[in-house]
Every structure is written in structure tokens, then in C-alpha cells.
Amino acid sequence: MPTWTLNTEFRIDSAHSIDGYDGKCGRVHGHTYRVRMTAKSNTLNPSKYLKSPDMVCDFRELKWAGKDVEKGGLDHAYLNDLVDFPTSAERLAEYIHQETVKRIPDGIRLTVTIWETPDSWVEYTDENL
Ligand SMILES: [Zn+2]
């Protein structure tokens, strides 16, 4: 079966604190999050920018979270002001996954990988999609 796998990465410089965390992560601090979006598909699709079915999805739809917070992304933000869940890397990956799925065609298996530090990362996917 033909399979295309798109990969793109971007970084988000943002501050957060983890509500309820008993330790230093409970205080406001910042990260340069590295985010990798992986979109796998057995078919190609049209996009908002290309009417013919020749893409898995548009790279810019995968990169929305890297945009400035004032332009709808998560960059240069205080993450706790934007979401109503504890801002662990696990929950951020889940959130970016959920918000990205709304922007891309059906049938794409999306994986979101977030590095909170250069040597600590989490990978999130949803096997039901
Ligand atoms: Zn942190």
C-alpha cells in the first residue's frame, strides 16, 4: 500500500507552570519546545491552497501551533492562559493533536512529538483516527 509520511518541525518559546505540581515545575518558567508533526496517509488530498489531490495535507496546517500567540498559535505565550488543563508536555501534545486534526483531511494518522528539553520528549497519537 502506498504510504506518504510528512514530517515537519518547529519551535515554541513559551512560559507555563503546572498547576498542582509539588516542586519547581509548579512555578512559572519557560521552555523552547521542539515540536515534530508526523502525518501519515495512504491517499493524497486536495488542500485549502491546492485544489488537486496531490498532498497528504498542507505543511502550514501542521505548523499552526508554532505561530505567534497573537496570530492563533502558541509561541510567546503564557500557556496556562490559553488552555484549561495542566500544561504538562503530555497534555500539550494531546491538545496540539486534537486541534490539528480539525485542520487536516480525514484518514491521516497524526503523531505529535514534543521535546520539553533537548533530552526529554513525549509522543502522542490516537489509534482511533
Ligand atoms: Zn515546564
mmCIF file of C-alpha atoms and ligand atoms in Angstrom:
data_model
loop_
_atom_site.group_PDB
_atom_site.id
_atom_site.type_symbol
_atom_site.label_atom_id
_atom_site.label_comp_id
_atom_site.label_asym_id
_atom_site.label_seq_id
_atom_site.Cartn_x
_atom_site.Cartn_y
_atom_site.Cartn_z
ATOM 1 C CA MET A 1 0.000 0.000 0.000
ATOM 2 C CA PRO A 2 1.409 3.406 -0.891
ATOM 3 C CA THR A 3 2.206 5.427 2.203
ATOM 4 C CA TRP A 4 3.301 9.028 2.492
ATOM 5 C CA THR A 5 4.744 10.355 5.737
ATOM 6 C CA LEU A 6 5.042 14.101 6.140
ATOM 7 C CA ASN A 7 7.332 15.409 8.840
ATOM 8 C CA THR A 8 7.782 18.986 9.909
ATOM 9 C CA GLU A 9 9.275 20.596 12.984
ATOM 10 C CA PHE A 10 9.000 23.966 14.633
ATOM 11 C CA ARG A 11 9.753 25.530 17.985
ATOM 12 C CA ILE A 12 7.575 27.272 20.519
ATOM 13 C CA ASP A 13 9.077 29.639 23.088
ATOM 14 C CA SER A 14 6.541 29.847 25.868
ATOM 15 C CA ALA A 15 6.070 30.029 29.597
ATOM 16 C CA HIS A 16 3.975 27.819 31.808
ATOM 17 C CA SER A 17 3.563 26.381 35.259
ATOM 18 C CA ILE A 18 1.997 23.039 36.069
ATOM 19 C CA ASP A 19 -0.937 23.595 38.388
ATOM 20 C CA GLY A 20 -0.807 21.285 41.380
ATOM 21 C CA TYR A 21 2.816 20.236 40.819
ATOM 22 C CA ASP A 22 4.664 19.962 44.132
ATOM 23 C CA GLY A 23 8.081 21.221 43.051
ATOM 24 C CA LYS A 24 9.837 23.647 40.733
ATOM 25 C CA CYS A 25 7.630 22.872 37.723
ATOM 26 C CA GLY A 26 4.796 24.436 39.694
ATOM 27 C CA ARG A 27 6.491 27.835 39.371
ATOM 28 C CA VAL A 28 6.326 29.937 36.205
ATOM 29 C CA HIS A 29 9.204 29.092 33.874
ATOM 30 C CA GLY A 30 9.877 28.853 30.156
ATOM 31 C CA HIS A 31 10.761 26.273 27.527
ATOM 32 C CA THR A 32 11.825 26.255 23.948
ATOM 33 C CA TYR A 33 9.561 23.382 22.991
ATOM 34 C CA ARG A 34 10.628 21.489 19.893
ATOM 35 C CA VAL A 35 7.576 20.089 18.142
ATOM 36 C CA ARG A 36 7.544 17.440 15.421
ATOM 37 C CA MET A 37 4.380 16.757 13.461
ATOM 38 C CA THR A 38 4.196 13.475 11.566
ATOM 39 C CA ALA A 39 1.262 12.917 9.210
ATOM 40 C CA LYS A 40 0.937 9.502 7.569
ATOM 41 C CA SER A 41 -1.549 8.698 4.820
ATOM 42 C CA ASN A 42 -2.284 6.090 2.169
ATOM 43 C CA THR A 43 -4.013 8.643 -0.059
ATOM 44 C CA LEU A 44 -3.338 12.169 -1.228
ATOM 45 C CA ASN A 45 -5.761 15.015 -0.723
ATOM 46 C CA PRO A 46 -6.554 18.472 -2.008
ATOM 47 C CA SER A 47 -5.945 21.326 0.425
ATOM 48 C CA LYS A 48 -7.134 24.850 1.001
ATOM 49 C CA TYR A 49 -4.260 26.008 -1.214
ATOM 50 C CA LEU A 50 -4.130 23.248 -3.846
ATOM 51 C CA LYS A 51 -7.366 22.021 -5.382
ATOM 52 C CA SER A 52 -5.936 18.825 -6.935
ATOM 53 C CA PRO A 53 -5.400 15.760 -4.700
ATOM 54 C CA ASP A 54 -1.619 15.847 -4.525
ATOM 55 C CA MET A 55 -0.773 16.349 -0.861
ATOM 56 C CA VAL A 56 -1.228 14.461 2.388
ATOM 57 C CA CYS A 57 -2.059 17.868 3.873
ATOM 58 C CA ASP A 58 -0.596 21.332 3.763
ATOM 59 C CA PHE A 59 2.528 21.840 5.872
ATOM 60 C CA ARG A 60 1.109 25.115 7.149
ATOM 61 C CA GLU A 61 -1.868 23.327 8.661
ATOM 62 C CA LEU A 62 0.607 21.177 10.607
ATOM 63 C CA LYS A 63 2.539 24.226 11.812
ATOM 64 C CA TRP A 64 -0.271 26.405 13.192
ATOM 65 C CA ALA A 65 0.881 25.914 16.810
ATOM 66 C CA GLY A 66 4.264 27.463 16.003
ATOM 67 C CA LYS A 67 2.682 30.792 15.127
ATOM 68 C CA ASP A 68 2.741 33.769 17.444
ATOM 69 C CA VAL A 69 0.003 33.597 20.067
ATOM 70 C CA GLU A 70 -1.456 36.809 18.640
ATOM 71 C CA LYS A 71 -1.860 35.015 15.305
ATOM 72 C CA GLY A 72 -3.569 31.939 16.747
ATOM 73 C CA GLY A 73 -0.544 29.819 17.694
ATOM 74 C CA LEU A 74 1.229 29.034 20.968
ATOM 75 C CA ASP A 75 4.517 30.912 20.509
ATOM 76 C CA HIS A 76 5.498 33.615 23.026
ATOM 77 C CA ALA A 77 2.513 32.791 25.209
ATOM 78 C CA TYR A 78 1.768 32.025 28.814
ATOM 79 C CA LEU A 79 0.258 28.630 28.078
ATOM 80 C CA ASN A 80 -1.804 28.495 31.265
ATOM 81 C CA ASP A 81 -3.830 31.461 29.992
ATOM 82 C CA LEU A 82 -4.727 29.604 26.779
ATOM 83 C CA VAL A 83 -5.885 26.197 27.955
ATOM 84 C CA ASP A 84 -7.895 24.814 30.845
ATOM 85 C CA PHE A 85 -5.760 21.744 31.631
ATOM 86 C CA PRO A 86 -2.419 21.314 33.454
ATOM 87 C CA THR A 87 0.254 22.169 30.899
ATOM 88 C CA SER A 88 2.358 19.018 31.073
ATOM 89 C CA ALA A 89 4.110 18.101 27.809
ATOM 90 C CA GLU A 90 1.747 15.109 27.613
ATOM 91 C CA ARG A 91 -1.353 17.300 27.702
ATOM 92 C CA LEU A 92 0.131 19.853 25.315
ATOM 93 C CA ALA A 93 0.858 17.106 22.789
ATOM 94 C CA GLU A 94 -2.711 15.829 23.123
ATOM 95 C CA TYR A 95 -4.072 19.364 22.682
ATOM 96 C CA ILE A 96 -1.962 20.118 19.599
ATOM 97 C CA HIS A 97 -3.023 16.763 18.146
ATOM 98 C CA GLN A 98 -6.729 17.466 18.712
ATOM 99 C CA GLU A 99 -6.525 20.976 17.289
ATOM 100 C CA THR A 100 -4.502 19.853 14.262
ATOM 101 C CA VAL A 101 -6.870 17.005 13.370
ATOM 102 C CA LYS A 102 -9.579 19.660 12.910
ATOM 103 C CA ARG A 103 -7.417 21.366 10.270
ATOM 104 C CA ILE A 104 -6.383 18.381 8.108
ATOM 105 C CA PRO A 105 -8.271 15.858 5.943
ATOM 106 C CA ASP A 106 -9.772 12.692 7.426
ATOM 107 C CA GLY A 107 -7.772 9.477 7.268
ATOM 108 C CA ILE A 108 -4.397 10.924 8.275
ATOM 109 C CA ARG A 109 -2.577 9.237 11.156
ATOM 110 C CA LEU A 110 -1.057 12.109 13.071
ATOM 111 C CA THR A 111 1.701 11.876 15.657
ATOM 112 C CA VAL A 112 2.766 14.869 17.741
ATOM 113 C CA THR A 113 6.171 14.749 19.426
ATOM 114 C CA ILE A 114 7.150 17.481 21.875
ATOM 115 C CA TRP A 115 10.576 17.955 23.404
ATOM 116 C CA GLU A 116 10.305 19.960 26.607
ATOM 117 C CA THR A 117 14.075 19.863 26.926
ATOM 118 C CA PRO A 118 16.681 18.542 24.447
ATOM 119 C CA ASP A 119 16.669 15.114 26.129
ATOM 120 C CA SER A 120 13.072 14.724 27.330
ATOM 121 C CA TRP A 121 10.144 14.299 24.967
ATOM 122 C CA VAL A 122 6.700 12.820 24.639
ATOM 123 C CA GLU A 123 4.950 11.337 21.643
ATOM 124 C CA TYR A 124 1.164 11.398 21.273
ATOM 125 C CA THR A 125 -1.048 9.681 18.751
ATOM 126 C CA ASP A 126 -4.621 8.445 18.647
ATOM 127 C CA GLU A 127 -5.002 4.948 17.276
ATOM 128 C CA ASN A 128 -8.711 5.528 16.631
ATOM 129 C CA LEU A 129 -8.036 8.120 13.939
HETATM 130 ZN ZN ZN B 1 7.965 23.202 32.281
#
